[in-house]
PDB file of C-alpha atoms and ligand atoms in Angstrom:
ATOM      1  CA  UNK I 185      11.620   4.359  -3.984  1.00  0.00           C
ATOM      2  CA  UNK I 186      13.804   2.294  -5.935  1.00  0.00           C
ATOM      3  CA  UNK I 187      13.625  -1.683  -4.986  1.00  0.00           C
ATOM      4  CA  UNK I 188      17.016  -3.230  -4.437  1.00  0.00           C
ATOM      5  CA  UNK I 189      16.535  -6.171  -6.418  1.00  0.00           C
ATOM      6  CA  UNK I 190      15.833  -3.835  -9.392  1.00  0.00           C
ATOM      7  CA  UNK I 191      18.585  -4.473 -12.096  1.00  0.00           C
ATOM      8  CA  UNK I 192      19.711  -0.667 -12.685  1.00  0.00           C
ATOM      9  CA  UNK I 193      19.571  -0.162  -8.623  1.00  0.00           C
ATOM     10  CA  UNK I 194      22.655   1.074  -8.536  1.00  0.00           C
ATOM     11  CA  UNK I 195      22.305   3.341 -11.662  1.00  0.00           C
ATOM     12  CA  UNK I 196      18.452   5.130 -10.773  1.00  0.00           C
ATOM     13  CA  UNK I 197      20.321   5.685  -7.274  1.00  0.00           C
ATOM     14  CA  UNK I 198      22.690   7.966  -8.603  1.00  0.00           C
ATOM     15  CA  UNK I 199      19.938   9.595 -10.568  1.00  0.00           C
ATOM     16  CA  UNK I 200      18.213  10.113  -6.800  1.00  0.00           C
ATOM     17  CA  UNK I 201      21.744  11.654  -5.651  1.00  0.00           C
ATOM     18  CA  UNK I 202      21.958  14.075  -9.056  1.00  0.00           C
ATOM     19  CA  UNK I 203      18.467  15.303  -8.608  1.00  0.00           C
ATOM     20  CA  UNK I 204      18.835  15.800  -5.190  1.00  0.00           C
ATOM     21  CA  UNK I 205      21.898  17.838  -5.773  1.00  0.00           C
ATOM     22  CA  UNK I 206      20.156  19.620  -8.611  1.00  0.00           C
ATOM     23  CA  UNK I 207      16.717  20.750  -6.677  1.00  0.00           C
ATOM     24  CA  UNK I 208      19.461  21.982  -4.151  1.00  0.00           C
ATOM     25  CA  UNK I 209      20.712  24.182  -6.590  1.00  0.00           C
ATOM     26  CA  UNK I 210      23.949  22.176  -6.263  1.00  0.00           C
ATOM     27  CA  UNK I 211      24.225  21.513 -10.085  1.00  0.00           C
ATOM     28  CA  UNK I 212      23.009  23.437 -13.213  1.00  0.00           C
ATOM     29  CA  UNK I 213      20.153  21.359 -15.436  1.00  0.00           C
ATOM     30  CA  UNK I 214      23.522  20.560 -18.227  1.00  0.00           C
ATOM     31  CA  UNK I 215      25.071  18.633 -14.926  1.00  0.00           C
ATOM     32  CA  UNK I 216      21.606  16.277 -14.882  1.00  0.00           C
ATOM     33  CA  UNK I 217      22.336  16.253 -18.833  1.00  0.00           C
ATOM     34  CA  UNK I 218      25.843  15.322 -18.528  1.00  0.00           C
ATOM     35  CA  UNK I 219      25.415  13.060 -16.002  1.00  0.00           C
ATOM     36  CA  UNK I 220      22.693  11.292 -18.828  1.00  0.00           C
ATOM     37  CA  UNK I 221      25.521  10.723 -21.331  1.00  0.00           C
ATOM     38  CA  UNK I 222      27.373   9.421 -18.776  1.00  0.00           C
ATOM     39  CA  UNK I 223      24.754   7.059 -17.812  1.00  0.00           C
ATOM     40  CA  UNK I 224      24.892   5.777 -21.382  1.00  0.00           C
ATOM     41  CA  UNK I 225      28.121   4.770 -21.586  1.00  0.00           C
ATOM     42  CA  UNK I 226      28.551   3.283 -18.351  1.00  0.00           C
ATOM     43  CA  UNK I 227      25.444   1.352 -19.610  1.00  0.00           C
ATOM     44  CA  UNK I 228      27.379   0.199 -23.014  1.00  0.00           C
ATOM     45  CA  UNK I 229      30.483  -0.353 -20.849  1.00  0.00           C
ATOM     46  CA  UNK I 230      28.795  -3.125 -18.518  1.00  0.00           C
ATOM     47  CA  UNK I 231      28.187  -0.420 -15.509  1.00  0.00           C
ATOM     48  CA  UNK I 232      31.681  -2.062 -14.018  1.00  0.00           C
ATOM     49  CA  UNK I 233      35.145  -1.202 -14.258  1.00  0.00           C
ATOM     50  CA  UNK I 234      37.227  -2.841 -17.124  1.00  0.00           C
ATOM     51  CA  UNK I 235      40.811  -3.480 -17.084  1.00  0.00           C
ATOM     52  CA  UNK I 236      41.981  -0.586 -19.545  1.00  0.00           C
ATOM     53  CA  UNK I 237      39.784   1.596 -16.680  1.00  0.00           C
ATOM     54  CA  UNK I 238      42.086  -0.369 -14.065  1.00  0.00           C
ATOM     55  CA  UNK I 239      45.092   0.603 -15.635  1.00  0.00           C
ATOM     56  CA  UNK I 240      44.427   3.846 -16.264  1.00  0.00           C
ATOM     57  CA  UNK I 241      43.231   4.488 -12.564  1.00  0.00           C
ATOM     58  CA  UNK I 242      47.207   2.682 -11.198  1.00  0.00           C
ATOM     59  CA  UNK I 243      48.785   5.190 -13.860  1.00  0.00           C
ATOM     60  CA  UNK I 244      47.019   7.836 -12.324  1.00  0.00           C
ATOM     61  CA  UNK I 245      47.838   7.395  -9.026  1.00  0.00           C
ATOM     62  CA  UNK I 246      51.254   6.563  -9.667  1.00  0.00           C
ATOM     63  CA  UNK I 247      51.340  10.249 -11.509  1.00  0.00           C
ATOM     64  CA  UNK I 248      49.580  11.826  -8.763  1.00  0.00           C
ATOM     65  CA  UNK I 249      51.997  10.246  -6.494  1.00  0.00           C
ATOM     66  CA  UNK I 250      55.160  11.765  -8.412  1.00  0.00           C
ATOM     67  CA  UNK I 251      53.620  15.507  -8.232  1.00  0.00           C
ATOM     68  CA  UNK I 252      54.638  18.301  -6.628  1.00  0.00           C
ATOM     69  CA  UNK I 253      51.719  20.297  -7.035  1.00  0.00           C
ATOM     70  CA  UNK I 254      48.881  18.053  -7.319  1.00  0.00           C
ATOM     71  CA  UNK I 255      44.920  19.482  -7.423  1.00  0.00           C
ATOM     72  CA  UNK I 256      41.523  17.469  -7.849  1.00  0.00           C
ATOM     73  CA  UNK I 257      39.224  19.588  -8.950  1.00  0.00           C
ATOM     74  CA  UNK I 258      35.813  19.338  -8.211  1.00  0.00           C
ATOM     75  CA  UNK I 259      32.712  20.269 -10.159  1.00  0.00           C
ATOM     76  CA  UNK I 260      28.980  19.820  -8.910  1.00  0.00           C
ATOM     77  CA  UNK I 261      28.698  16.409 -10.200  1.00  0.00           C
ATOM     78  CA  UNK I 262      31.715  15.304  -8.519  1.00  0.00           C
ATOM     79  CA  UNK I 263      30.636  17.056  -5.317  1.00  0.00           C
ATOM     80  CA  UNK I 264      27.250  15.478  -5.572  1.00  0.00           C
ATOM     81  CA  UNK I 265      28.620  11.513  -5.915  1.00  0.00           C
ATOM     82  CA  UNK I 266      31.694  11.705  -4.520  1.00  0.00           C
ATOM     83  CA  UNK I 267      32.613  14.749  -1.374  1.00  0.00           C
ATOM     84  CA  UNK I 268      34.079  11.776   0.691  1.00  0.00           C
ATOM     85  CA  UNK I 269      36.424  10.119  -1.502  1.00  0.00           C
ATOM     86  CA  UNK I 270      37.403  13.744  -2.939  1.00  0.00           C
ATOM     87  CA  UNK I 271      38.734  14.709   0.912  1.00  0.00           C
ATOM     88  CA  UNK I 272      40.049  11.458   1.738  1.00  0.00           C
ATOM     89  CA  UNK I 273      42.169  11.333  -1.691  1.00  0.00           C
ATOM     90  CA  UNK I 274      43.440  14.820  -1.243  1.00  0.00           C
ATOM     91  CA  UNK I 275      44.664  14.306   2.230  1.00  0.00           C
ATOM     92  CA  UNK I 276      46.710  10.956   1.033  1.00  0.00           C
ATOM     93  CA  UNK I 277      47.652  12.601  -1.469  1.00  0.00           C
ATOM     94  CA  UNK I 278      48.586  15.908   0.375  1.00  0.00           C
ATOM     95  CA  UNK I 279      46.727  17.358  -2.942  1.00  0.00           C
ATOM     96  CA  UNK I 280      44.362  21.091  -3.167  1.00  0.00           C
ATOM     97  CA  UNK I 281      41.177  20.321  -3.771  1.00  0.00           C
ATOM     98  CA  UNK I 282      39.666  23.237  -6.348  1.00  0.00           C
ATOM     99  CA  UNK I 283      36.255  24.110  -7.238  1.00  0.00           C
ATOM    100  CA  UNK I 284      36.055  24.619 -10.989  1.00  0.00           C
ATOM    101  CA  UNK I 285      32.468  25.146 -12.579  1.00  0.00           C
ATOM    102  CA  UNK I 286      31.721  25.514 -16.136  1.00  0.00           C
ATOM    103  CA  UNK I 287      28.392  26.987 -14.970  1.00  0.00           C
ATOM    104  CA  UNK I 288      29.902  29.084 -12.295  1.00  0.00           C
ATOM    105  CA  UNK I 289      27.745  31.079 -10.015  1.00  0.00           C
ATOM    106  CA  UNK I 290      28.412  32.448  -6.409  1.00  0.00           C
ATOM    107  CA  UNK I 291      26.086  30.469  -4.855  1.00  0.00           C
ATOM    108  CA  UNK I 292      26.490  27.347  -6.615  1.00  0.00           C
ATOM    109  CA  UNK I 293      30.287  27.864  -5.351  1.00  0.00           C
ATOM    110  CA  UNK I 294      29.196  28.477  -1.582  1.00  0.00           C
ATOM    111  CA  UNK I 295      26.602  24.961  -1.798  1.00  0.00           C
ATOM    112  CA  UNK I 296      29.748  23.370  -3.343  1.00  0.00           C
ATOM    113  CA  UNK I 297      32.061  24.410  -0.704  1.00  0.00           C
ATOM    114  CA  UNK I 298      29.815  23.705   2.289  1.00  0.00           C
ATOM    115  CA  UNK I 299      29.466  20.019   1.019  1.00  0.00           C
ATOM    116  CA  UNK I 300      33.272  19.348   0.954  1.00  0.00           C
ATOM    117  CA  UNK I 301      33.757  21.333   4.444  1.00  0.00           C
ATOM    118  CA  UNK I 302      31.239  18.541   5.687  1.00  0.00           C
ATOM    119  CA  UNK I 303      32.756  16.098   3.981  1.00  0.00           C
ATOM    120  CA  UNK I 304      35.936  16.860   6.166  1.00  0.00           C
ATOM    121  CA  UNK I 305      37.715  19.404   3.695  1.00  0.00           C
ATOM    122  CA  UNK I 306      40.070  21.606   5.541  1.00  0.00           C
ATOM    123  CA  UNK I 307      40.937  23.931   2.752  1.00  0.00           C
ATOM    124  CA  UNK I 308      38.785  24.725  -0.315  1.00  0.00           C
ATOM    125  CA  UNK I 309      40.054  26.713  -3.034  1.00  0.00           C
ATOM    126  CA  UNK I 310      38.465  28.323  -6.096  1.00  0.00           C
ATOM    127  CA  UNK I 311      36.143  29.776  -3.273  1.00  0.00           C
ATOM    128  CA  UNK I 312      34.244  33.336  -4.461  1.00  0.00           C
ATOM    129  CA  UNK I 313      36.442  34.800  -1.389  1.00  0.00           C
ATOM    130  CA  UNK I 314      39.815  34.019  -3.955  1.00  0.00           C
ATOM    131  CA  UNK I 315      40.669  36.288  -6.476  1.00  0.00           C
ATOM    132  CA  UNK I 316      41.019  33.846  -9.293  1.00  0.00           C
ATOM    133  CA  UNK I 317      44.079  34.340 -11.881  1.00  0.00           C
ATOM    134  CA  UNK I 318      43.585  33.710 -15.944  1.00  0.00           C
ATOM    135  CA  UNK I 319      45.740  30.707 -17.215  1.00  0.00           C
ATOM    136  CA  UNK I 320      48.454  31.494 -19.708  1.00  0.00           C
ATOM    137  CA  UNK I 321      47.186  35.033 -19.956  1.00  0.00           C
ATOM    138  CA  UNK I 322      44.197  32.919 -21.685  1.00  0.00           C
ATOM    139  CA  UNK I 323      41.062  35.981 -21.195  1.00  0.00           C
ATOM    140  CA  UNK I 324      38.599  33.356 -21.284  1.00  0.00           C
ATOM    141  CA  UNK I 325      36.006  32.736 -18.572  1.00  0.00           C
ATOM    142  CA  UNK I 326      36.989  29.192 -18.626  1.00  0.00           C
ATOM    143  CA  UNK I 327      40.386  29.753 -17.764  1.00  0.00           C
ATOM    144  CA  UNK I 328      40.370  31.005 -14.093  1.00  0.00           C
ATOM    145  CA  UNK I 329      41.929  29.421 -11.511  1.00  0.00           C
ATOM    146  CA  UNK I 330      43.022  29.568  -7.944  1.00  0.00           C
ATOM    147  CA  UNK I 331      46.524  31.574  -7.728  1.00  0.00           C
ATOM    148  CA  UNK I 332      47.647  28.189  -4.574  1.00  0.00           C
ATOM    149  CA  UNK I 333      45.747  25.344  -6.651  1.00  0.00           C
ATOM    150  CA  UNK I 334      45.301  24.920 -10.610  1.00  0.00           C
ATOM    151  CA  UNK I 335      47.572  27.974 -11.926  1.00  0.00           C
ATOM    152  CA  UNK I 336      50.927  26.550 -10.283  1.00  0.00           C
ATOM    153  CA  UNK I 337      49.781  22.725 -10.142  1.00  0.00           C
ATOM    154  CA  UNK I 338      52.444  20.378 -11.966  1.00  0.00           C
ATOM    155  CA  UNK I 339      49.148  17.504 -12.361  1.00  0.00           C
ATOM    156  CA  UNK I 340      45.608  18.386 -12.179  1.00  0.00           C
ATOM    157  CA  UNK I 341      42.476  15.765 -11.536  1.00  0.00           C
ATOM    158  CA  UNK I 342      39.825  16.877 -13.990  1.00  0.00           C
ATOM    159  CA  UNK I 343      36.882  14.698 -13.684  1.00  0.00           C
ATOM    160  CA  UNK I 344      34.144  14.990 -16.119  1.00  0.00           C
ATOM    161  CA  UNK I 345      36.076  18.116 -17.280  1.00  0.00           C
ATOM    162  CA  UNK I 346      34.613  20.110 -20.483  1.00  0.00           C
ATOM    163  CA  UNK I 347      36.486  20.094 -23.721  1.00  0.00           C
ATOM    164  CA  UNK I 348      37.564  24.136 -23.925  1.00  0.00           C
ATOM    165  CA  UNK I 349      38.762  23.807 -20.171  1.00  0.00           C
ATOM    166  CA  UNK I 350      40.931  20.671 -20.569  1.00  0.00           C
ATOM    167  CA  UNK I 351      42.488  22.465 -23.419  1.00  0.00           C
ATOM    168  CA  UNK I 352      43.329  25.097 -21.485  1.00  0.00           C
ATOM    169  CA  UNK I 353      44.709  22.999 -18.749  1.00  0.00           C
ATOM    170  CA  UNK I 354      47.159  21.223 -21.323  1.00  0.00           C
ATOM    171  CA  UNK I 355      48.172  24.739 -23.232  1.00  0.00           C
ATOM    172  CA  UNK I 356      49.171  25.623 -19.420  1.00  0.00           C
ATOM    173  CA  UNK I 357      51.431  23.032 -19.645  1.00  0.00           C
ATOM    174  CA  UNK I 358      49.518  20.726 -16.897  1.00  0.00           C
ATOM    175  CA  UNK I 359      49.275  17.214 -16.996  1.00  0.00           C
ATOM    176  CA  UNK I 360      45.856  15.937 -16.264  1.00  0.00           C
ATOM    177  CA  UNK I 361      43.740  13.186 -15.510  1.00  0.00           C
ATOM    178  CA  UNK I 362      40.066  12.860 -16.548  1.00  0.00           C
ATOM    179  CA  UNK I 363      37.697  10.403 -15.322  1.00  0.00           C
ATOM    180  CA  UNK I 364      35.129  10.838 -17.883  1.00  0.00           C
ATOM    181  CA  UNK I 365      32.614   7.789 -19.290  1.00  0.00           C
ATOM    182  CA  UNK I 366      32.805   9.146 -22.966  1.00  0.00           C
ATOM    183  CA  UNK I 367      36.453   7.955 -24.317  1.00  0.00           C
ATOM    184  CA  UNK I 368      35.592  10.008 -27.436  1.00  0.00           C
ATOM    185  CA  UNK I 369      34.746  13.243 -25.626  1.00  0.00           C
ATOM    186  CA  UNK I 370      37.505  16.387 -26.188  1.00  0.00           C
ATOM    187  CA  UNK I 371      38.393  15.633 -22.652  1.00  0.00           C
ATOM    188  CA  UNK I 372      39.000  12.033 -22.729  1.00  0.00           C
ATOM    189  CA  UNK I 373      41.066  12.568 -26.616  1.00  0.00           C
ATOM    190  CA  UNK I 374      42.985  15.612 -24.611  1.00  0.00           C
ATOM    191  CA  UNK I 375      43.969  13.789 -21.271  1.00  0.00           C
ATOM    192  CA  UNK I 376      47.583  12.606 -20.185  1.00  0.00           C
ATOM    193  CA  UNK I 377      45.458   9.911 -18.494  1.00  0.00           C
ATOM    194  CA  UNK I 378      41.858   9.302 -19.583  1.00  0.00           C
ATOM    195  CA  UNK I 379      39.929   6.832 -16.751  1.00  0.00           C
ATOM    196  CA  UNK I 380      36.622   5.492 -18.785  1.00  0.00           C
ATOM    197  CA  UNK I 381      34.615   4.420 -15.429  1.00  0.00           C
ATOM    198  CA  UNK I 382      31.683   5.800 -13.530  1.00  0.00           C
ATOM    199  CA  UNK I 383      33.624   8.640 -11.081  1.00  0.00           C
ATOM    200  CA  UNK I 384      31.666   6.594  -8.096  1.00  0.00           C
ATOM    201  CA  UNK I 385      33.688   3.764  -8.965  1.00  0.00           C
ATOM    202  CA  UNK I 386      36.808   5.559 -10.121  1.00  0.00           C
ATOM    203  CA  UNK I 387      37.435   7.409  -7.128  1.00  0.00           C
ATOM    204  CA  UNK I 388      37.133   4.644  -4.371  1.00  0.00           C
ATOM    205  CA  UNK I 389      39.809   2.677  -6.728  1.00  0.00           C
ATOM    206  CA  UNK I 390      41.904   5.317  -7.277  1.00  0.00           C
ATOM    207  CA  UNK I 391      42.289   5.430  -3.389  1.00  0.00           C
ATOM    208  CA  UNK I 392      43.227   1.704  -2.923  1.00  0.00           C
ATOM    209  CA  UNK I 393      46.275   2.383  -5.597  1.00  0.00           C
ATOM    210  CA  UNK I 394      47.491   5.681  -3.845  1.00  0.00           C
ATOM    211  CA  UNK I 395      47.527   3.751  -0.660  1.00  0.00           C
ATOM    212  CA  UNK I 396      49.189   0.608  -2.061  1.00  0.00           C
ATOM    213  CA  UNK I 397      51.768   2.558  -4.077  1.00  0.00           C
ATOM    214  CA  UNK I 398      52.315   5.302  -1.402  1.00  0.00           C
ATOM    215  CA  UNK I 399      55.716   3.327  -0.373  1.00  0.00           C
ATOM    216  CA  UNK I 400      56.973   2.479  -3.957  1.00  0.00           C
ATOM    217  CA  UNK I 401      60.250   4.632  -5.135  1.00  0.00           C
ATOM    218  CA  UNK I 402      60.227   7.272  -7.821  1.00  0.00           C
ATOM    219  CA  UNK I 403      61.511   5.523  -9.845  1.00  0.00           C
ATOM    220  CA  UNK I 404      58.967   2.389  -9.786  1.00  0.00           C
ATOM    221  CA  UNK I 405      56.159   4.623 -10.265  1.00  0.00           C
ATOM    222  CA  UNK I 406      57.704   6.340 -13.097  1.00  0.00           C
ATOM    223  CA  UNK I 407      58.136   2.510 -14.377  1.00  0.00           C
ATOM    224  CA  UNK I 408      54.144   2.232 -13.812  1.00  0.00           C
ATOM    225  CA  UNK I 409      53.822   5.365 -16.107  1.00  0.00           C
ATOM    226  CA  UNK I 410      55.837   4.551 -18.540  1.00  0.00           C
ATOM    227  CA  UNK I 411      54.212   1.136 -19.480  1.00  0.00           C
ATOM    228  CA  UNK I 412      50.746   3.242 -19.625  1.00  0.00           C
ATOM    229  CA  UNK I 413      49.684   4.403 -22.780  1.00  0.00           C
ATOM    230  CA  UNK I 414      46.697   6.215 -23.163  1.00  0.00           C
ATOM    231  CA  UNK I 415      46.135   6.231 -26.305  1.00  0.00           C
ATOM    232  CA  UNK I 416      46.449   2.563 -26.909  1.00  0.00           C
ATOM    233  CA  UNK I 417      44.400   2.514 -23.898  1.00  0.00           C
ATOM    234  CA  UNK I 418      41.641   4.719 -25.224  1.00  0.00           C
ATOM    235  CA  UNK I 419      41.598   2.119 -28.022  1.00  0.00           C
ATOM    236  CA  UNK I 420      41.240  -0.724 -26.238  1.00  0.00           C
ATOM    237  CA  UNK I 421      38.424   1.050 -24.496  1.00  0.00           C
ATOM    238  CA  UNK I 422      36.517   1.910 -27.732  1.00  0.00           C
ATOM    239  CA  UNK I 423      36.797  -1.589 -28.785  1.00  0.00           C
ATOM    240  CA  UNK I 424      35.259  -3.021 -25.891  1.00  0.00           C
ATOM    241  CA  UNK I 425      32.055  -1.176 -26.561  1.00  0.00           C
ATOM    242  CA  UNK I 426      32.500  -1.282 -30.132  1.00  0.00           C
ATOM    243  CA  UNK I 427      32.249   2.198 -31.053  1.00  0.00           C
ATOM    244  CA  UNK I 428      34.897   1.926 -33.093  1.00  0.00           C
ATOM    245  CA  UNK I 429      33.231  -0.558 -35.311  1.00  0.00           C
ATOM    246  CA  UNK I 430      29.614   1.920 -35.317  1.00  0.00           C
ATOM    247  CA  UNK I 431      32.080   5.091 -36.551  1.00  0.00           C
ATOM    248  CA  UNK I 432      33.101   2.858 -39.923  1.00  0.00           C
ATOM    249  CA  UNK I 433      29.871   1.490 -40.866  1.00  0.00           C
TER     250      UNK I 433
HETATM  251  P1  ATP L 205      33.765  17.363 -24.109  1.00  0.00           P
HETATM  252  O1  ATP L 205      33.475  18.808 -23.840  1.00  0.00           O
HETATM  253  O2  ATP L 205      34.959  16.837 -23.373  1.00  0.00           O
HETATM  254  O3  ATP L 205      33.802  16.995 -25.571  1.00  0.00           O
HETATM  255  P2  ATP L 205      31.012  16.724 -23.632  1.00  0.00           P
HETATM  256  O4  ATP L 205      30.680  18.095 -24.092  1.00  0.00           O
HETATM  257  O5  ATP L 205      30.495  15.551 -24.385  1.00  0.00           O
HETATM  258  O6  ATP L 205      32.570  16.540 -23.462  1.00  0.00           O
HETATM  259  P3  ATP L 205      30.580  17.528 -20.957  1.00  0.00           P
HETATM  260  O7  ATP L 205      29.203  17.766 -20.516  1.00  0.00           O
HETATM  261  O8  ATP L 205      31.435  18.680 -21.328  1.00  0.00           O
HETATM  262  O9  ATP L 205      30.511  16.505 -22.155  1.00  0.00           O
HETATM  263  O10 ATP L 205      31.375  16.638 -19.916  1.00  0.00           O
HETATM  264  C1  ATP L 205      30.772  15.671 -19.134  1.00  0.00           C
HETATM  265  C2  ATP L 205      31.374  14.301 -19.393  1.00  0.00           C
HETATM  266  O11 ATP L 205      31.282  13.572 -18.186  1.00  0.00           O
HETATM  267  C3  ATP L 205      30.612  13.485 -20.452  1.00  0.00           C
HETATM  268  O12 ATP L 205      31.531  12.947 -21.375  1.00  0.00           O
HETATM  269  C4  ATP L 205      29.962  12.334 -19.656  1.00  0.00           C
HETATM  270  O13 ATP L 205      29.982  11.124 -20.366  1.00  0.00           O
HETATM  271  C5  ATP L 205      30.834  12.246 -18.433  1.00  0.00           C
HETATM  272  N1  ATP L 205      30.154  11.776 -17.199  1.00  0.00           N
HETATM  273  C6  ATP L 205      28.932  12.112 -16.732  1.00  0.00           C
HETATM  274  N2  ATP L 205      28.653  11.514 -15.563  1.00  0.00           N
HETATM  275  C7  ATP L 205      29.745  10.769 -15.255  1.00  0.00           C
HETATM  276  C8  ATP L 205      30.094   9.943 -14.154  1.00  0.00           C
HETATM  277  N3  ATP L 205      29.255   9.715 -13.143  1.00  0.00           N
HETATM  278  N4  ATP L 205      31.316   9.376 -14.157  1.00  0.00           N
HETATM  279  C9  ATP L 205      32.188   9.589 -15.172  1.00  0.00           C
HETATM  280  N5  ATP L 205      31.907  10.353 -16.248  1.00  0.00           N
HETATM  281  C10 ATP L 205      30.715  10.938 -16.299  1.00  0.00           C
HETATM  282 MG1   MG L 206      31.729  19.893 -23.375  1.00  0.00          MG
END
């Protein structure tokens, strides 16, 4: 038992929720790995959201709000700290929510796609019952996807995607989103929109912004986007935690 008062509460609770999800067979061991690095940099970024992580969450939702085709995708660290906010952000969103797993086997899939169903999920796609379709014509295993969700999605919602996949994603000609801690990972460097933040505070935000620019015009959300830049963003990311300083010494 963790004791609230305990100054990385927050952070050894999410290590409860990742091993539970793990010793469920809900995530591979590299998910408890990933999830390490992650803990890391939320660590060196003050385990709170900062304001290029703000801005990058209202440009987000401002994109998601301007696509036709929009999917989240969900892997088994997603579905482990965040089912709720997944279902409650597709339906505002009128989004597909997709699993996508780098480690992909059936019954990972079916744990994955019962804990979304109880989250409230109507649909799931990405489901072993789907005949996935390959991306581009791209023959690698890490560019399947459902025929409804990813392959004709305009904007795609990759959190803590893998490198090779998010590649893929942007040769398709997507535009995507990553919520991923690292602003130096592949993912991060490859996204239209890279949110540095913990995904269990991400998500919750990103919500609030859907909801409060729901009513805006096109054209004031493509206003939104076109102030963002996510490179300059990335930047200002990176020099909050000073990486940038550790690469030139
Ligand atoms: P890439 O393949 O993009 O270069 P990587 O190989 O370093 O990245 P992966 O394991 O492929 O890492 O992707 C997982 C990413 O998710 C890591 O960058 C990690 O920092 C991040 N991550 C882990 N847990 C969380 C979390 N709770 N919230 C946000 N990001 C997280
Ligand atoms: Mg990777």
């Amino acid at each position: 038992m963790v004791e609230k008062g305990h100054p990385r509460y927050k952070s050894l609770k999410l290590r409860e929720k990742i091993l539970e999800a793990y010793h469920k067979g809900v995530l591979a061991d590299a998910g408890i790995i990933a999830h390490g690095r992650g803990e890391a940099f939320d660590y060196l970024i003050g385990e709170k959201t900062r304001k290029p992580a703000a801005r990058a969450i209202k440009a987000a939702a401002a994109l998601l709000l301007l696509a036709k085709n929009p999917v989240l995708s969900v892997n088994g660290n997603t579905a482990a700290l965040v089912p709720e906010e997944i279902v409650e952000l597709a339906r505002l969103l009128n989004a597909k929510i997709e699993i996508n797993l780098f480690h992909r086997t059936p019954k990972r899939v079916k744990l994955i796609e019962k804990i979304l169903k109880e989250a409230g999920a109507e649909e799931v796609l990405g489901t072993e019952d789907e005949k996935l379709k390959h991306l581009k014509g791209i023959k690698s295993p890490r560019a399947t996807a459902s025929p409804r969700g990813i392959y004709i999605a305009d904007v795609v919602l990759v959190p803590l995607e893998d490198g090779d996949r998010a590649e893929v994603l942007k040769k398709a000609g997507k535009a995507i989103i990553t919520v991923d801690l690292n602003p130096l990972s592949r993912t991060s460097q490859k996204a239209d929109i890279s949110i540095t933040d913990n995904i269990v505070r991400a998500i919750p935000l990103l919500i609030k912004y859907v909801k409060k620019l729901k009513d805006y015009k096109k054209d004031e959300l493509k206003k939104i986007l076109e102030g963002f830049n996510n490179k300059k963003n990335l930047e200002y990311m990176l020099r909050l935690i000073d990486l940038q300083r550790m690469r030139k010494l």
